[in-house]
């Protein structure tokens, strides 16, 4: 994520951060890091999925579908 430091402020659209609290690849603390970096995002919504691991779209399909349906 730090490699993208120079680009975070270019994001001005609404942003969603979806993260599993059991992700063994990416620490859940990265959510706070991303929120701090999204200074120009119109909005930042966060959803931490209890019990979810790294492969959320495959393992938590219903939760992802719910979030995507709200984007209409």
PDB file of N, CA, C and O in Angstrom, chain B, residues numbered from 101:
ATOM      1  N   UNK B 101       0.818  -1.197   0.000  1.00  0.00           N
ATOM      2  CA  UNK B 101       0.000   0.000   0.000  1.00  0.00           C
ATOM      3  C   UNK B 101       0.861   1.260   0.000  1.00  0.00           C
ATOM      4  O   UNK B 101       0.487   2.277  -0.585  1.00  0.00           O
ATOM      5  N   UNK B 102       1.997   1.185   0.650  1.00  0.00           N
ATOM      6  CA  UNK B 102       2.845   2.374   0.711  1.00  0.00           C
ATOM      7  C   UNK B 102       3.389   2.763  -0.655  1.00  0.00           C
ATOM      8  O   UNK B 102       3.712   3.928  -0.884  1.00  0.00           O
ATOM      9  N   UNK B 103       3.495   1.791  -1.573  1.00  0.00           N
ATOM     10  CA  UNK B 103       3.937   2.115  -2.927  1.00  0.00           C
ATOM     11  C   UNK B 103       2.960   3.056  -3.622  1.00  0.00           C
ATOM     12  O   UNK B 103       3.329   3.763  -4.561  1.00  0.00           O
ATOM     13  N   UNK B 104       1.727   3.063  -3.163  1.00  0.00           N
ATOM     14  CA  UNK B 104       0.691   3.904  -3.761  1.00  0.00           C
ATOM     15  C   UNK B 104       0.533   5.243  -3.060  1.00  0.00           C
ATOM     16  O   UNK B 104      -0.371   6.006  -3.402  1.00  0.00           O
ATOM     17  N   UNK B 105       1.380   5.549  -2.095  1.00  0.00           N
ATOM     18  CA  UNK B 105       1.227   6.770  -1.297  1.00  0.00           C
ATOM     19  C   UNK B 105       0.975   8.017  -2.135  1.00  0.00           C
ATOM     20  O   UNK B 105       0.146   8.849  -1.768  1.00  0.00           O
ATOM     21  N   UNK B 106       1.667   8.157  -3.237  1.00  0.00           N
ATOM     22  CA  UNK B 106       1.532   9.367  -4.046  1.00  0.00           C
ATOM     23  C   UNK B 106       0.206   9.427  -4.801  1.00  0.00           C
ATOM     24  O   UNK B 106      -0.135  10.468  -5.362  1.00  0.00           O
ATOM     25  N   UNK B 107      -0.534   8.340  -4.823  1.00  0.00           N
ATOM     26  CA  UNK B 107      -1.768   8.292  -5.611  1.00  0.00           C
ATOM     27  C   UNK B 107      -3.059   8.334  -4.792  1.00  0.00           C
ATOM     28  O   UNK B 107      -4.129   8.558  -5.357  1.00  0.00           O
ATOM     29  N   UNK B 108      -2.985   8.129  -3.498  1.00  0.00           N
ATOM     30  CA  UNK B 108      -4.200   8.089  -2.681  1.00  0.00           C
ATOM     31  C   UNK B 108      -5.037   9.356  -2.831  1.00  0.00           C
ATOM     32  O   UNK B 108      -6.262   9.281  -2.921  1.00  0.00           O
ATOM     33  N   UNK B 109      -4.389  10.511  -2.858  1.00  0.00           N
ATOM     34  CA  UNK B 109      -5.143  11.765  -2.899  1.00  0.00           C
ATOM     35  C   UNK B 109      -5.799  12.025  -4.256  1.00  0.00           C
ATOM     36  O   UNK B 109      -6.537  13.000  -4.400  1.00  0.00           O
ATOM     37  N   UNK B 110      -5.548  11.185  -5.241  1.00  0.00           N
ATOM     38  CA  UNK B 110      -6.192  11.312  -6.550  1.00  0.00           C
ATOM     39  C   UNK B 110      -7.594  10.705  -6.553  1.00  0.00           C
ATOM     40  O   UNK B 110      -8.370  10.927  -7.483  1.00  0.00           O
ATOM     41  N   UNK B 111      -7.907   9.955  -5.533  1.00  0.00           N
ATOM     42  CA  UNK B 111      -9.218   9.297  -5.455  1.00  0.00           C
ATOM     43  C   UNK B 111     -10.225  10.288  -4.889  1.00  0.00           C
ATOM     44  O   UNK B 111     -10.110  10.716  -3.741  1.00  0.00           O
ATOM     45  N   UNK B 112     -11.218  10.651  -5.708  1.00  0.00           N
ATOM     46  CA  UNK B 112     -12.208  11.635  -5.270  1.00  0.00           C
ATOM     47  C   UNK B 112     -13.634  11.084  -5.280  1.00  0.00           C
ATOM     48  O   UNK B 112     -14.563  11.766  -4.847  1.00  0.00           O
ATOM     49  N   UNK B 113     -13.809   9.885  -5.760  1.00  0.00           N
ATOM     50  CA  UNK B 113     -15.131   9.259  -5.788  1.00  0.00           C
ATOM     51  C   UNK B 113     -15.425   8.620  -4.426  1.00  0.00           C
ATOM     52  O   UNK B 113     -14.523   8.504  -3.595  1.00  0.00           O
ATOM     53  N   UNK B 114     -16.657   8.212  -4.190  1.00  0.00           N
ATOM     54  CA  UNK B 114     -16.937   7.456  -2.967  1.00  0.00           C
ATOM     55  C   UNK B 114     -16.108   6.171  -2.947  1.00  0.00           C
ATOM     56  O   UNK B 114     -15.929   5.527  -3.980  1.00  0.00           O
ATOM     57  N   UNK B 115     -15.615   5.809  -1.790  1.00  0.00           N
ATOM     58  CA  UNK B 115     -14.762   4.622  -1.660  1.00  0.00           C
ATOM     59  C   UNK B 115     -15.334   3.665  -0.621  1.00  0.00           C
ATOM     60  O   UNK B 115     -15.857   4.086   0.411  1.00  0.00           O
ATOM     61  N   UNK B 116     -15.226   2.386  -0.911  1.00  0.00           N
ATOM     62  CA  UNK B 116     -15.606   1.323   0.017  1.00  0.00           C
ATOM     63  C   UNK B 116     -14.355   0.538   0.370  1.00  0.00           C
ATOM     64  O   UNK B 116     -13.544   0.219  -0.499  1.00  0.00           O
ATOM     65  N   UNK B 117     -14.205   0.232   1.641  1.00  0.00           N
ATOM     66  CA  UNK B 117     -13.133  -0.656   2.088  1.00  0.00           C
ATOM     67  C   UNK B 117     -13.817  -1.851   2.732  1.00  0.00           C
ATOM     68  O   UNK B 117     -14.526  -1.706   3.728  1.00  0.00           O
ATOM     69  N   UNK B 118     -13.605  -3.018   2.169  1.00  0.00           N
ATOM     70  CA  UNK B 118     -14.191  -4.247   2.697  1.00  0.00           C
ATOM     71  C   UNK B 118     -13.038  -5.153   3.089  1.00  0.00           C
ATOM     72  O   UNK B 118     -12.164  -5.454   2.276  1.00  0.00           O
ATOM     73  N   UNK B 119     -13.047  -5.582   4.344  1.00  0.00           N
ATOM     74  CA  UNK B 119     -11.905  -6.358   4.839  1.00  0.00           C
ATOM     75  C   UNK B 119     -12.398  -7.433   5.804  1.00  0.00           C
ATOM     76  O   UNK B 119     -13.346  -7.217   6.559  1.00  0.00           O
ATOM     77  N   UNK B 120     -11.758  -8.565   5.769  1.00  0.00           N
ATOM     78  CA  UNK B 120     -12.084  -9.638   6.701  1.00  0.00           C
ATOM     79  C   UNK B 120     -11.217  -9.562   7.946  1.00  0.00           C
ATOM     80  O   UNK B 120     -10.020  -9.288   7.863  1.00  0.00           O
ATOM     81  N   UNK B 121     -11.818  -9.802   9.085  1.00  0.00           N
ATOM     82  CA  UNK B 121     -11.038  -9.716  10.327  1.00  0.00           C
ATOM     83  C   UNK B 121     -10.145 -10.935  10.551  1.00  0.00           C
ATOM     84  O   UNK B 121      -9.366 -10.967  11.504  1.00  0.00           O
ATOM     85  N   UNK B 122     -10.254 -11.930   9.683  1.00  0.00           N
ATOM     86  CA  UNK B 122      -9.394 -13.121   9.769  1.00  0.00           C
ATOM     87  C   UNK B 122      -8.457 -13.229   8.562  1.00  0.00           C
ATOM     88  O   UNK B 122      -7.946 -14.308   8.263  1.00  0.00           O
ATOM     89  N   UNK B 123      -8.236 -12.108   7.873  1.00  0.00           N
ATOM     90  CA  UNK B 123      -7.349 -12.095   6.705  1.00  0.00           C
ATOM     91  C   UNK B 123      -5.920 -12.390   7.149  1.00  0.00           C
ATOM     92  O   UNK B 123      -5.350 -11.649   7.950  1.00  0.00           O
ATOM     93  N   UNK B 124      -5.350 -13.460   6.633  1.00  0.00           N
ATOM     94  CA  UNK B 124      -3.994 -13.845   6.992  1.00  0.00           C
ATOM     95  C   UNK B 124      -2.931 -13.241   6.090  1.00  0.00           C
ATOM     96  O   UNK B 124      -1.737 -13.409   6.341  1.00  0.00           O
ATOM     97  N   UNK B 125      -3.354 -12.535   5.035  1.00  0.00           N
ATOM     98  CA  UNK B 125      -2.412 -11.928   4.097  1.00  0.00           C
ATOM     99  C   UNK B 125      -2.256 -10.426   4.320  1.00  0.00           C
ATOM    100  O   UNK B 125      -1.147  -9.895   4.261  1.00  0.00           O
ATOM    101  N   UNK B 126      -3.365  -9.753   4.573  1.00  0.00           N
ATOM    102  CA  UNK B 126      -3.353  -8.297   4.730  1.00  0.00           C
ATOM    103  C   UNK B 126      -3.897  -7.959   6.116  1.00  0.00           C
ATOM    104  O   UNK B 126      -5.043  -8.291   6.420  1.00  0.00           O
ATOM    105  N   UNK B 127      -3.103  -7.309   6.958  1.00  0.00           N
ATOM    106  CA  UNK B 127      -3.565  -6.981   8.311  1.00  0.00           C
ATOM    107  C   UNK B 127      -4.770  -6.040   8.283  1.00  0.00           C
ATOM    108  O   UNK B 127      -4.843  -5.138   7.448  1.00  0.00           O
ATOM    109  N   UNK B 128      -5.697  -6.253   9.185  1.00  0.00           N
ATOM    110  CA  UNK B 128      -6.894  -5.415   9.265  1.00  0.00           C
ATOM    111  C   UNK B 128      -6.519  -3.962   9.592  1.00  0.00           C
ATOM    112  O   UNK B 128      -7.304  -3.052   9.324  1.00  0.00           O
ATOM    113  N   UNK B 129      -5.352  -3.739  10.156  1.00  0.00           N
ATOM    114  CA  UNK B 129      -4.885  -2.379  10.441  1.00  0.00           C
ATOM    115  C   UNK B 129      -4.716  -1.553   9.161  1.00  0.00           C
ATOM    116  O   UNK B 129      -4.703  -0.323   9.214  1.00  0.00           O
ATOM    117  N   UNK B 130      -4.588  -2.219   8.026  1.00  0.00           N
ATOM    118  CA  UNK B 130      -4.481  -1.490   6.760  1.00  0.00           C
ATOM    119  C   UNK B 130      -5.738  -0.690   6.448  1.00  0.00           C
ATOM    120  O   UNK B 130      -5.686   0.262   5.670  1.00  0.00           O
ATOM    121  N   UNK B 131      -6.859  -1.063   7.041  1.00  0.00           N
ATOM    122  CA  UNK B 131      -8.099  -0.312   6.845  1.00  0.00           C
ATOM    123  C   UNK B 131      -7.919   1.112   7.363  1.00  0.00           C
ATOM    124  O   UNK B 131      -8.265   2.070   6.672  1.00  0.00           O
ATOM    125  N   UNK B 132      -7.385   1.257   8.565  1.00  0.00           N
ATOM    126  CA  UNK B 132      -7.165   2.593   9.125  1.00  0.00           C
ATOM    127  C   UNK B 132      -6.175   3.387   8.284  1.00  0.00           C
ATOM    128  O   UNK B 132      -6.352   4.587   8.075  1.00  0.00           O
ATOM    129  N   UNK B 133      -5.145   2.723   7.809  1.00  0.00           N
ATOM    130  CA  UNK B 133      -4.158   3.373   6.943  1.00  0.00           C
ATOM    131  C   UNK B 133      -4.842   3.925   5.690  1.00  0.00           C
ATOM    132  O   UNK B 133      -4.632   5.079   5.317  1.00  0.00           O
ATOM    133  N   UNK B 134      -5.654   3.097   5.050  1.00  0.00           N
ATOM    134  CA  UNK B 134      -6.346   3.523   3.832  1.00  0.00           C
ATOM    135  C   UNK B 134      -7.303   4.677   4.119  1.00  0.00           C
ATOM    136  O   UNK B 134      -7.373   5.629   3.342  1.00  0.00           O
ATOM    137  N   UNK B 135      -8.034   4.601   5.218  1.00  0.00           N
ATOM    138  CA  UNK B 135      -8.959   5.683   5.570  1.00  0.00           C
ATOM    139  C   UNK B 135      -8.217   7.006   5.738  1.00  0.00           C
ATOM    140  O   UNK B 135      -8.697   8.050   5.295  1.00  0.00           O
ATOM    141  N   UNK B 136      -7.059   6.965   6.371  1.00  0.00           N
ATOM    142  CA  UNK B 136      -6.266   8.190   6.562  1.00  0.00           C
ATOM    143  C   UNK B 136      -5.758   8.745   5.235  1.00  0.00           C
ATOM    144  O   UNK B 136      -5.606   9.958   5.089  1.00  0.00           O
ATOM    145  N   UNK B 137      -5.499   7.880   4.281  1.00  0.00           N
ATOM    146  CA  UNK B 137      -4.954   8.299   2.993  1.00  0.00           C
ATOM    147  C   UNK B 137      -6.026   8.785   2.012  1.00  0.00           C
ATOM    148  O   UNK B 137      -5.710   9.527   1.082  1.00  0.00           O
ATOM    149  N   UNK B 138      -7.256   8.389   2.198  1.00  0.00           N
ATOM    150  CA  UNK B 138      -8.333   8.748   1.272  1.00  0.00           C
ATOM    151  C   UNK B 138      -8.903  10.131   1.602  1.00  0.00           C
ATOM    152  O   UNK B 138     -10.110  10.283   1.789  1.00  0.00           O
ATOM    153  N   UNK B 139      -8.045  11.112   1.668  1.00  0.00           N
ATOM    154  CA  UNK B 139      -8.428  12.457   2.112  1.00  0.00           C
ATOM    155  C   UNK B 139      -9.354  13.173   1.139  1.00  0.00           C
ATOM    156  O   UNK B 139     -10.117  14.045   1.555  1.00  0.00           O
ATOM    157  N   UNK B 140      -9.309  12.835  -0.124  1.00  0.00           N
ATOM    158  CA  UNK B 140     -10.146  13.512  -1.114  1.00  0.00           C
ATOM    159  C   UNK B 140     -11.332  12.677  -1.583  1.00  0.00           C
ATOM    160  O   UNK B 140     -12.095  13.114  -2.444  1.00  0.00           O
ATOM    161  N   UNK B 141     -11.489  11.501  -1.035  1.00  0.00           N
ATOM    162  CA  UNK B 141     -12.633  10.665  -1.409  1.00  0.00           C
ATOM    163  C   UNK B 141     -13.920  11.357  -0.966  1.00  0.00           C
ATOM    164  O   UNK B 141     -13.985  11.943   0.115  1.00  0.00           O
ATOM    165  N   UNK B 142     -14.925  11.279  -1.803  1.00  0.00           N
ATOM    166  CA  UNK B 142     -16.206  11.907  -1.464  1.00  0.00           C
ATOM    167  C   UNK B 142     -16.737  11.348  -0.144  1.00  0.00           C
ATOM    168  O   UNK B 142     -17.156  12.100   0.735  1.00  0.00           O
ATOM    169  N   UNK B 143     -16.713  10.049  -0.020  1.00  0.00           N
ATOM    170  CA  UNK B 143     -17.063   9.361   1.226  1.00  0.00           C
ATOM    171  C   UNK B 143     -16.181   8.124   1.331  1.00  0.00           C
ATOM    172  O   UNK B 143     -15.664   7.624   0.331  1.00  0.00           O
ATOM    173  N   UNK B 144     -16.020   7.645   2.548  1.00  0.00           N
ATOM    174  CA  UNK B 144     -15.293   6.392   2.772  1.00  0.00           C
ATOM    175  C   UNK B 144     -16.161   5.530   3.674  1.00  0.00           C
ATOM    176  O   UNK B 144     -16.425   5.886   4.822  1.00  0.00           O
ATOM    177  N   UNK B 145     -16.598   4.408   3.153  1.00  0.00           N
ATOM    178  CA  UNK B 145     -17.404   3.460   3.919  1.00  0.00           C
ATOM    179  C   UNK B 145     -16.546   2.236   4.199  1.00  0.00           C
ATOM    180  O   UNK B 145     -15.812   1.768   3.329  1.00  0.00           O
ATOM    181  N   UNK B 146     -16.643   1.729   5.408  1.00  0.00           N
ATOM    182  CA  UNK B 146     -15.844   0.570   5.810  1.00  0.00           C
ATOM    183  C   UNK B 146     -16.776  -0.537   6.268  1.00  0.00           C
ATOM    184  O   UNK B 146     -17.736  -0.305   7.004  1.00  0.00           O
ATOM    185  N   UNK B 147     -16.474  -1.731   5.822  1.00  0.00           N
ATOM    186  CA  UNK B 147     -17.206  -2.908   6.303  1.00  0.00           C
ATOM    187  C   UNK B 147     -16.168  -3.966   6.647  1.00  0.00           C
ATOM    188  O   UNK B 147     -15.470  -4.474   5.770  1.00  0.00           O
ATOM    189  N   UNK B 148     -16.073  -4.294   7.934  1.00  0.00           N
ATOM    190  CA  UNK B 148     -15.207  -5.371   8.400  1.00  0.00           C
ATOM    191  C   UNK B 148     -16.095  -6.602   8.551  1.00  0.00           C
ATOM    192  O   UNK B 148     -17.068  -6.586   9.305  1.00  0.00           O
ATOM    193  N   UNK B 149     -15.759  -7.655   7.839  1.00  0.00           N
ATOM    194  CA  UNK B 149     -16.574  -8.864   7.872  1.00  0.00           C
ATOM    195  C   UNK B 149     -16.023  -9.841   8.904  1.00  0.00           C
ATOM    196  O   UNK B 149     -14.913 -10.350   8.745  1.00  0.00           O
ATOM    197  N   UNK B 150     -16.787 -10.107   9.955  1.00  0.00           N
ATOM    198  CA  UNK B 150     -16.341 -11.049  10.985  1.00  0.00           C
ATOM    199  C   UNK B 150     -16.134 -12.445  10.405  1.00  0.00           C
ATOM    200  O   UNK B 150     -16.995 -12.973   9.702  1.00  0.00           O
ATOM    201  N   UNK B 151     -14.999 -13.024  10.707  1.00  0.00           N
ATOM    202  CA  UNK B 151     -14.699 -14.379  10.269  1.00  0.00           C
ATOM    203  C   UNK B 151     -14.208 -14.496   8.840  1.00  0.00           C
ATOM    204  O   UNK B 151     -13.805 -15.577   8.409  1.00  0.00           O
ATOM    205  N   UNK B 152     -14.235 -13.392   8.096  1.00  0.00           N
ATOM    206  CA  UNK B 152     -13.833 -13.444   6.686  1.00  0.00           C
ATOM    207  C   UNK B 152     -12.319 -13.440   6.553  1.00  0.00           C
ATOM    208  O   UNK B 152     -11.605 -12.753   7.283  1.00  0.00           O
ATOM    209  N   UNK B 153     -11.859 -14.234   5.593  1.00  0.00           N
ATOM    210  CA  UNK B 153     -10.429 -14.293   5.311  1.00  0.00           C
ATOM    211  C   UNK B 153     -10.126 -13.433   4.085  1.00  0.00           C
ATOM    212  O   UNK B 153     -10.894 -12.528   3.759  1.00  0.00           O
ATOM    213  N   UNK B 154      -9.035 -13.702   3.417  1.00  0.00           N
ATOM    214  CA  UNK B 154      -8.565 -12.856   2.324  1.00  0.00           C
ATOM    215  C   UNK B 154      -9.431 -12.963   1.066  1.00  0.00           C
ATOM    216  O   UNK B 154      -9.521 -12.001   0.303  1.00  0.00           O
ATOM    217  N   UNK B 155     -10.048 -14.078   0.844  1.00  0.00           N
ATOM    218  CA  UNK B 155     -10.760 -14.317  -0.413  1.00  0.00           C
ATOM    219  C   UNK B 155     -12.255 -14.026  -0.268  1.00  0.00           C
ATOM    220  O   UNK B 155     -13.097 -14.883  -0.535  1.00  0.00           O
ATOM    221  N   UNK B 156     -12.558 -12.831   0.151  1.00  0.00           N
ATOM    222  CA  UNK B 156     -13.922 -12.421   0.477  1.00  0.00           C
ATOM    223  C   UNK B 156     -14.910 -12.638  -0.671  1.00  0.00           C
ATOM    224  O   UNK B 156     -15.985 -13.181  -0.417  1.00  0.00           O
ATOM    225  N   UNK B 157     -14.619 -12.252  -1.916  1.00  0.00           N
ATOM    226  CA  UNK B 157     -15.633 -12.421  -2.967  1.00  0.00           C
ATOM    227  C   UNK B 157     -16.096 -13.862  -3.152  1.00  0.00           C
ATOM    228  O   UNK B 157     -17.236 -14.096  -3.555  1.00  0.00           O
ATOM    229  N   UNK B 158     -15.243 -14.813  -2.868  1.00  0.00           N
ATOM    230  CA  UNK B 158     -15.601 -16.220  -3.028  1.00  0.00           C
ATOM    231  C   UNK B 158     -16.200 -16.803  -1.758  1.00  0.00           C
ATOM    232  O   UNK B 158     -17.058 -17.683  -1.824  1.00  0.00           O
ATOM    233  N   UNK B 159     -15.761 -16.328  -0.615  1.00  0.00           N
ATOM    234  CA  UNK B 159     -16.202 -16.910   0.655  1.00  0.00           C
ATOM    235  C   UNK B 159     -17.364 -16.152   1.299  1.00  0.00           C
ATOM    236  O   UNK B 159     -18.088 -16.725   2.113  1.00  0.00           O
ATOM    237  N   UNK B 160     -17.553 -14.899   0.957  1.00  0.00           N
ATOM    238  CA  UNK B 160     -18.601 -14.067   1.560  1.00  0.00           C
ATOM    239  C   UNK B 160     -19.427 -13.428   0.441  1.00  0.00           C
ATOM    240  O   UNK B 160     -19.674 -12.222   0.454  1.00  0.00           O
ATOM    241  N   UNK B 161     -19.839 -14.224  -0.497  1.00  0.00           N
ATOM    242  CA  UNK B 161     -20.525 -13.727  -1.690  1.00  0.00           C
ATOM    243  C   UNK B 161     -21.727 -12.847  -1.357  1.00  0.00           C
ATOM    244  O   UNK B 161     -21.893 -11.783  -1.953  1.00  0.00           O
ATOM    245  N   UNK B 162     -22.559 -13.269  -0.424  1.00  0.00           N
ATOM    246  CA  UNK B 162     -23.778 -12.516  -0.113  1.00  0.00           C
ATOM    247  C   UNK B 162     -23.464 -11.119   0.415  1.00  0.00           C
ATOM    248  O   UNK B 162     -24.148 -10.157   0.065  1.00  0.00           O
ATOM    249  N   UNK B 163     -22.437 -10.999   1.253  1.00  0.00           N
ATOM    250  CA  UNK B 163     -22.064  -9.697   1.797  1.00  0.00           C
ATOM    251  C   UNK B 163     -21.548  -8.769   0.698  1.00  0.00           C
ATOM    252  O   UNK B 163     -21.875  -7.583   0.677  1.00  0.00           O
ATOM    253  N   UNK B 164     -20.746  -9.309  -0.207  1.00  0.00           N
ATOM    254  CA  UNK B 164     -20.225  -8.503  -1.315  1.00  0.00           C
ATOM    255  C   UNK B 164     -21.363  -8.081  -2.240  1.00  0.00           C
ATOM    256  O   UNK B 164     -21.404  -6.939  -2.696  1.00  0.00           O
ATOM    257  N   UNK B 165     -22.270  -8.987  -2.513  1.00  0.00           N
ATOM    258  CA  UNK B 165     -23.423  -8.661  -3.358  1.00  0.00           C
ATOM    259  C   UNK B 165     -24.232  -7.528  -2.735  1.00  0.00           C
ATOM    260  O   UNK B 165     -24.670  -6.618  -3.440  1.00  0.00           O
ATOM    261  N   UNK B 166     -24.434  -7.577  -1.424  1.00  0.00           N
ATOM    262  CA  UNK B 166     -25.181  -6.531  -0.718  1.00  0.00           C
ATOM    263  C   UNK B 166     -24.514  -5.165  -0.908  1.00  0.00           C
ATOM    264  O   UNK B 166     -25.190  -4.178  -1.197  1.00  0.00           O
ATOM    265  N   UNK B 167     -23.211  -5.112  -0.749  1.00  0.00           N
ATOM    266  CA  UNK B 167     -22.480  -3.856  -0.921  1.00  0.00           C
ATOM    267  C   UNK B 167     -22.598  -3.366  -2.360  1.00  0.00           C
ATOM    268  O   UNK B 167     -22.876  -2.189  -2.593  1.00  0.00           O
ATOM    269  N   UNK B 168     -22.392  -4.250  -3.317  1.00  0.00           N
ATOM    270  CA  UNK B 168     -22.450  -3.855  -4.721  1.00  0.00           C
ATOM    271  C   UNK B 168     -23.844  -3.385  -5.129  1.00  0.00           C
ATOM    272  O   UNK B 168     -23.974  -2.464  -5.937  1.00  0.00           O
ATOM    273  N   UNK B 169     -24.861  -3.991  -4.593  1.00  0.00           N
ATOM    274  CA  UNK B 169     -26.229  -3.593  -4.932  1.00  0.00           C
ATOM    275  C   UNK B 169     -26.536  -2.187  -4.425  1.00  0.00           C
ATOM    276  O   UNK B 169     -27.360  -1.485  -5.011  1.00  0.00           O
ATOM    277  N   UNK B 170     -25.892  -1.777  -3.357  1.00  0.00           N
ATOM    278  CA  UNK B 170     -26.095  -0.424  -2.838  1.00  0.00           C
ATOM    279  C   UNK B 170     -25.440   0.631  -3.723  1.00  0.00           C
ATOM    280  O   UNK B 170     -25.721   1.819  -3.565  1.00  0.00           O
ATOM    281  N   UNK B 171     -24.583   0.231  -4.640  1.00  0.00           N
ATOM    282  CA  UNK B 171     -23.875   1.183  -5.492  1.00  0.00           C
ATOM    283  C   UNK B 171     -24.699   1.628  -6.691  1.00  0.00           C
ATOM    284  O   UNK B 171     -24.275   2.517  -7.429  1.00  0.00           O
ATOM    285  N   UNK B 172     -25.851   1.039  -6.897  1.00  0.00           N
ATOM    286  CA  UNK B 172     -26.697   1.403  -8.048  1.00  0.00           C
ATOM    287  C   UNK B 172     -27.053   2.868  -8.018  1.00  0.00           C
ATOM    288  O   UNK B 172     -27.757   3.351  -8.905  1.00  0.00           O
TER     289      UNK B 172
END
